[in-house]
């Protein structure tokens, strides 16, 4: 196909004119007093992020990459210091994993390479589909991974050309502000743009609501439990919702039990079970139930007996809210297995990663997203029953599920029935985020709104640019005929 050069020039000039019109010139007198992204007030944070967005819009993709590289570098190089800060502030999880999460997000979160354009080329000309930014994105982040979620969100959102204002969880606000300050400082020193990532220093539910309703927030991305997921969906704005999970595991009679045990321990004990994708309850077919419990012990987990499980359940699951529903007790959430053992009325060797034991499905550890390193094992008559129970206790979140099996039919049945965003076969949960498996990582996995593991493309609008080959083809036969 040949396209007249002057036609292309005209189209490009027109597109550029439209683009610069859309990106209103920076407001010279935008009023805000925060620096390096840390703000006390939502209006000021949004004004600063809006100005940063306008400045970013004048830069090319190479500069976006340079910006992201600073975030990545700090995340990796300062992971020990920032990870320790997060551990000391939130007091949940495991230090080695706080550090590893920052390193992995720095190294393996998806960047500008995801922004590929699609092109349709034919007799009538050319159509280019590009991915354009939204503007300023409002992000809500969880206590379970305060800075890691901000890091992953910032890389993806800025790669796509956006800026962001974050309302972190109040219990992870200091590390959030310190990380954001360091990212912005390095970016501003190198590229002269400040406040690409803004954070509310004293976050509250009111500041979250102000972000949701702010006219200059173009899109919302929330990562958290059911309350914030509902609030975002009711906000009236387009929302990307990375909501809660309660990932079930099924073990059938064909599974490699030692491998299953190692996988369950690796996944369920990671950061003391804080991951939303982590193994939360296990359904094992009767034929291999006892051998599976034995395999767990061989792999280093410590089994609790019935009385100890009763004690732990009484202490570590509390009743909250008007309806007095079961929820993890604060004193045990994200704590080490040694602390949980105390709650069970026993003690385990220092360094024990995971506790487990037999329960029936009525034990609250089965339906509740416990976020602590005790995993209940439930006996089922058949694999069909195990898969049905897995579906029931996943609660329709369609978040994550795991099977240990060498029977393809069982894998397919579970995949189809649970229909989860992440489905892992024969590995630990993290394999689904590229840790010991293929693919890339993000800590915002959008199940309810369908975007899946978020990437820069998640935070873009689709835009089409058409170049017409020959105007005489429009509405007329091309080769005479009259
Ligand atoms: P949380 O729901 O208590 O808090 C998450 C964030 O939402 C916090 O910043 C909190 O202040 C805010 N928030 C809570 N209610 C709100 C409301 N009504 N309006 C506005 N903001 C509100 O969750 P958490 O304990 O911090 O994190 C654990 C939860 O997050 C688990 O349920 C876990 O599954 C989920 N999670 C999901 C993903 C995912 O990718 N899908 C990733 C990490 C965590």
Coordinates of N, CA and C in Angstrom, one line a residue, residues 205-287:
X205 N -10.8 7.3 55.9 CA -11.9 7.0 55.0 C -12.4 8.2 54.2
X206 N -12.3 9.4 54.9 CA -12.8 10.6 54.3 C -11.9 11.0 53.2
X207 N -10.6 10.9 53.4 CA -9.7 11.3 52.3 C -9.8 10.3 51.1
X208 N -10.1 9.0 51.4 CA -10.4 8.1 50.3 C -11.7 8.5 49.5
X209 N -12.7 8.9 50.3 CA -14.0 9.4 49.6 C -13.7 10.6 48.8
X210 N -12.9 11.5 49.3 CA -12.6 12.8 48.5 C -11.9 12.4 47.2
X211 N -11.0 11.4 47.2 CA -10.3 11.0 46.0 C -11.3 10.4 45.0
X212 N -12.2 9.5 45.6 CA -13.2 8.9 44.7 C -14.1 10.0 44.0
X213 N -14.4 11.1 44.7 CA -15.3 12.0 44.1 C -14.6 13.2 43.4
X214 N -13.3 13.3 43.4 CA -12.7 14.4 42.9 C -12.8 14.5 41.4
X215 N -13.1 15.7 40.9 CA -13.4 15.8 39.4 C -12.1 15.6 38.6
X216 N -11.0 15.8 39.1 CA -9.7 15.6 38.3 C -9.1 14.2 38.5
X217 N -9.8 13.3 39.2 CA -9.4 11.9 39.2 C -10.2 11.2 38.1
X218 N -9.4 10.7 37.2 CA -10.0 10.1 36.0 C -10.4 8.7 36.1
X219 N -9.8 8.0 37.1 CA -9.9 6.5 37.2 C -9.5 6.1 38.6
X220 N -10.1 5.1 39.1 CA -9.8 4.6 40.5 C -9.2 3.2 40.4
X221 N -8.2 2.9 41.2 CA -7.7 1.5 41.3 C -7.6 1.2 42.7
X222 N -8.4 0.3 43.2 CA -8.3 -0.1 44.7 C -7.8 -1.5 44.8
X223 N -7.0 -1.7 45.9 CA -6.5 -3.0 46.2 C -6.8 -3.2 47.7
X224 N -7.7 -4.2 48.0 CA -8.1 -4.4 49.4 C -9.2 -5.4 49.5
X225 N -9.9 -5.3 50.7 CA -10.9 -6.3 51.0 C -12.3 -5.9 50.5
X226 N -13.3 -6.5 51.0 CA -14.7 -6.3 50.4 C -15.2 -4.9 50.6
X227 N -14.9 -4.2 51.8 CA -15.4 -2.9 52.0 C -15.0 -1.9 51.0
X228 N -13.7 -1.9 50.7 CA -13.2 -0.9 49.7 C -13.6 -1.3 48.3
X229 N -13.7 -2.6 48.1 CA -14.1 -3.0 46.7 C -15.5 -2.5 46.5
X230 N -16.4 -2.6 47.5 CA -17.8 -2.1 47.3 C -17.8 -0.6 47.2
X231 N -17.0 0.1 48.0 CA -17.0 1.6 47.9 C -16.5 2.0 46.6
X232 N -15.6 1.4 46.0 CA -15.1 1.8 44.6 C -16.1 1.6 43.6
X233 N -16.8 0.4 43.7 CA -17.8 0.1 42.7 C -19.0 1.0 42.8
X234 N -19.2 1.6 44.0 CA -20.4 2.5 44.1 C -20.0 4.0 43.9
X235 N -18.7 4.2 43.5 CA -18.2 5.6 43.5 C -18.7 6.4 42.4
X236 N -19.3 5.7 41.3 CA -19.7 6.5 40.2 C -18.6 6.7 39.2
X237 N -17.4 6.4 39.5 CA -16.3 6.5 38.6 C -15.9 5.2 38.0
X238 N -15.2 5.1 36.9 CA -14.7 3.9 36.4 C -13.7 3.4 37.5
X239 N -13.8 2.1 37.9 CA -12.9 1.6 38.9 C -12.3 0.3 38.5
X240 N -11.0 0.1 38.8 CA -10.4 -1.2 38.7 C -10.2 -1.7 40.1
X241 N -10.9 -2.9 40.3 CA -11.0 -3.4 41.7 C -10.2 -4.7 41.9
X242 N -9.2 -4.6 42.7 CA -8.4 -5.8 43.1 C -8.9 -6.2 44.4
X243 N -9.8 -7.1 44.5 CA -10.6 -7.4 45.7 C -10.0 -8.6 46.5
X244 N -10.8 -9.0 47.5 CA -10.3 -10.1 48.4 C -10.4 -11.5 47.7
X245 N -9.7 -12.4 48.3 CA -9.7 -13.8 47.9 C -9.8 -14.7 49.1
X246 N -10.0 -16.0 48.8 CA -9.9 -17.0 49.9 C -9.5 -18.3 49.1
X247 N -8.3 -18.3 48.6 CA -7.9 -19.4 47.6 C -7.9 -20.8 48.2
X248 N -8.8 -21.7 47.6 CA -8.8 -23.1 48.0 C -7.8 -23.9 47.3
X249 N -7.4 -25.0 47.9 CA -6.5 -26.0 47.2 C -7.2 -27.3 47.2
X250 N -7.1 -28.0 46.1 CA -7.6 -29.4 46.0 C -6.4 -30.3 45.7
X251 N -6.4 -31.4 46.5 CA -5.4 -32.5 46.3 C -6.2 -33.8 45.9
X252 N -5.9 -34.3 44.8 CA -6.6 -35.6 44.4 C -5.6 -36.8 44.5
X253 N -6.2 -38.0 44.2 CA -5.4 -39.2 44.5 C -4.2 -39.3 43.5
X254 N -4.2 -38.5 42.5 CA -3.0 -38.7 41.5 C -1.9 -37.7 41.8
X255 N -2.1 -36.9 42.8 CA -1.1 -35.8 43.1 C 0.3 -36.4 43.6
X256 N 1.3 -35.7 43.3 CA 2.6 -36.0 43.9 C 2.6 -35.3 45.3
X257 N 2.4 -36.1 46.3 CA 2.0 -35.5 47.6 C 3.2 -34.7 48.2
X258 N 4.4 -35.2 48.0 CA 5.6 -34.4 48.6 C 5.7 -33.0 47.9
X259 N 5.5 -33.1 46.6 CA 5.6 -31.8 45.9 C 4.4 -30.9 46.3
X260 N 3.2 -31.5 46.5 CA 2.1 -30.7 46.9 C 2.3 -30.0 48.3
X261 N 2.9 -30.9 49.2 CA 3.2 -30.4 50.6 C 4.2 -29.2 50.5
X262 N 5.3 -29.4 49.7 CA 6.3 -28.3 49.6 C 5.6 -27.0 49.1
X263 N 4.8 -27.2 48.1 CA 4.1 -26.1 47.4 C 3.2 -25.3 48.4
X264 N 2.4 -26.1 49.1 CA 1.5 -25.5 50.1 C 2.2 -24.7 51.1
X265 N 3.3 -25.3 51.6 CA 4.1 -24.6 52.7 C 4.7 -23.3 52.1
X266 N 5.3 -23.4 50.9 CA 5.9 -22.2 50.4 C 4.9 -21.1 50.2
X267 N 3.7 -21.5 49.6 CA 2.7 -20.4 49.3 C 2.0 -19.9 50.5
X268 N 1.6 -20.8 51.4 CA 0.7 -20.4 52.6 C 1.5 -19.7 53.6
X269 N 2.9 -20.0 53.7 CA 3.6 -19.3 54.7 C 4.3 -18.0 54.2
X270 N 4.2 -17.8 52.9 CA 4.9 -16.6 52.4 C 4.3 -15.3 53.1
X271 N 5.2 -14.5 53.7 CA 4.8 -13.3 54.4 C 3.7 -13.6 55.4
X272 N 3.8 -14.8 56.0 CA 2.8 -15.3 57.0 C 1.4 -15.3 56.5
X273 N 1.3 -15.7 55.2 CA -0.1 -15.9 54.6 C -0.8 -14.6 54.3
X274 N -0.1 -13.5 54.1 CA -0.7 -12.2 53.8 C -1.1 -12.1 52.4
X275 N -0.5 -12.9 51.5 CA -0.8 -12.7 50.1 C -2.3 -13.0 49.8
X276 N -3.0 -12.2 49.0 CA -4.4 -12.5 48.6 C -4.5 -13.7 47.8
X277 N -3.4 -14.2 47.2 CA -3.4 -15.4 46.4 C -3.0 -16.6 47.2
X278 N -2.7 -16.4 48.5 CA -2.1 -17.5 49.2 C -3.1 -18.6 49.5
X279 N -2.6 -19.9 49.6 CA -3.4 -21.0 50.0 C -4.1 -20.8 51.3
X280 N -5.4 -20.9 51.4 CA -6.1 -20.6 52.6 C -6.8 -21.8 53.2
X281 N -7.2 -22.8 52.4 CA -7.8 -24.0 52.9 C -7.6 -25.1 51.9
X282 N -7.5 -26.4 52.4 CA -7.1 -27.5 51.5 C -8.2 -28.6 51.6
X283 N -8.6 -29.0 50.4 CA -9.6 -30.1 50.4 C -8.9 -31.3 49.7
X284 N -8.8 -32.4 50.5 CA -8.0 -33.6 50.1 C -8.9 -34.8 50.0
X285 N -8.8 -35.6 48.9 CA -9.7 -36.8 48.8 C -9.3 -37.8 49.9
X286 N -10.3 -38.5 50.3 CA -10.1 -39.4 51.4 C -9.0 -40.4 51.2
X287 N -8.8 -40.9 49.9 CA -7.9 -42.0 49.6 C -6.4 -41.5 49.9

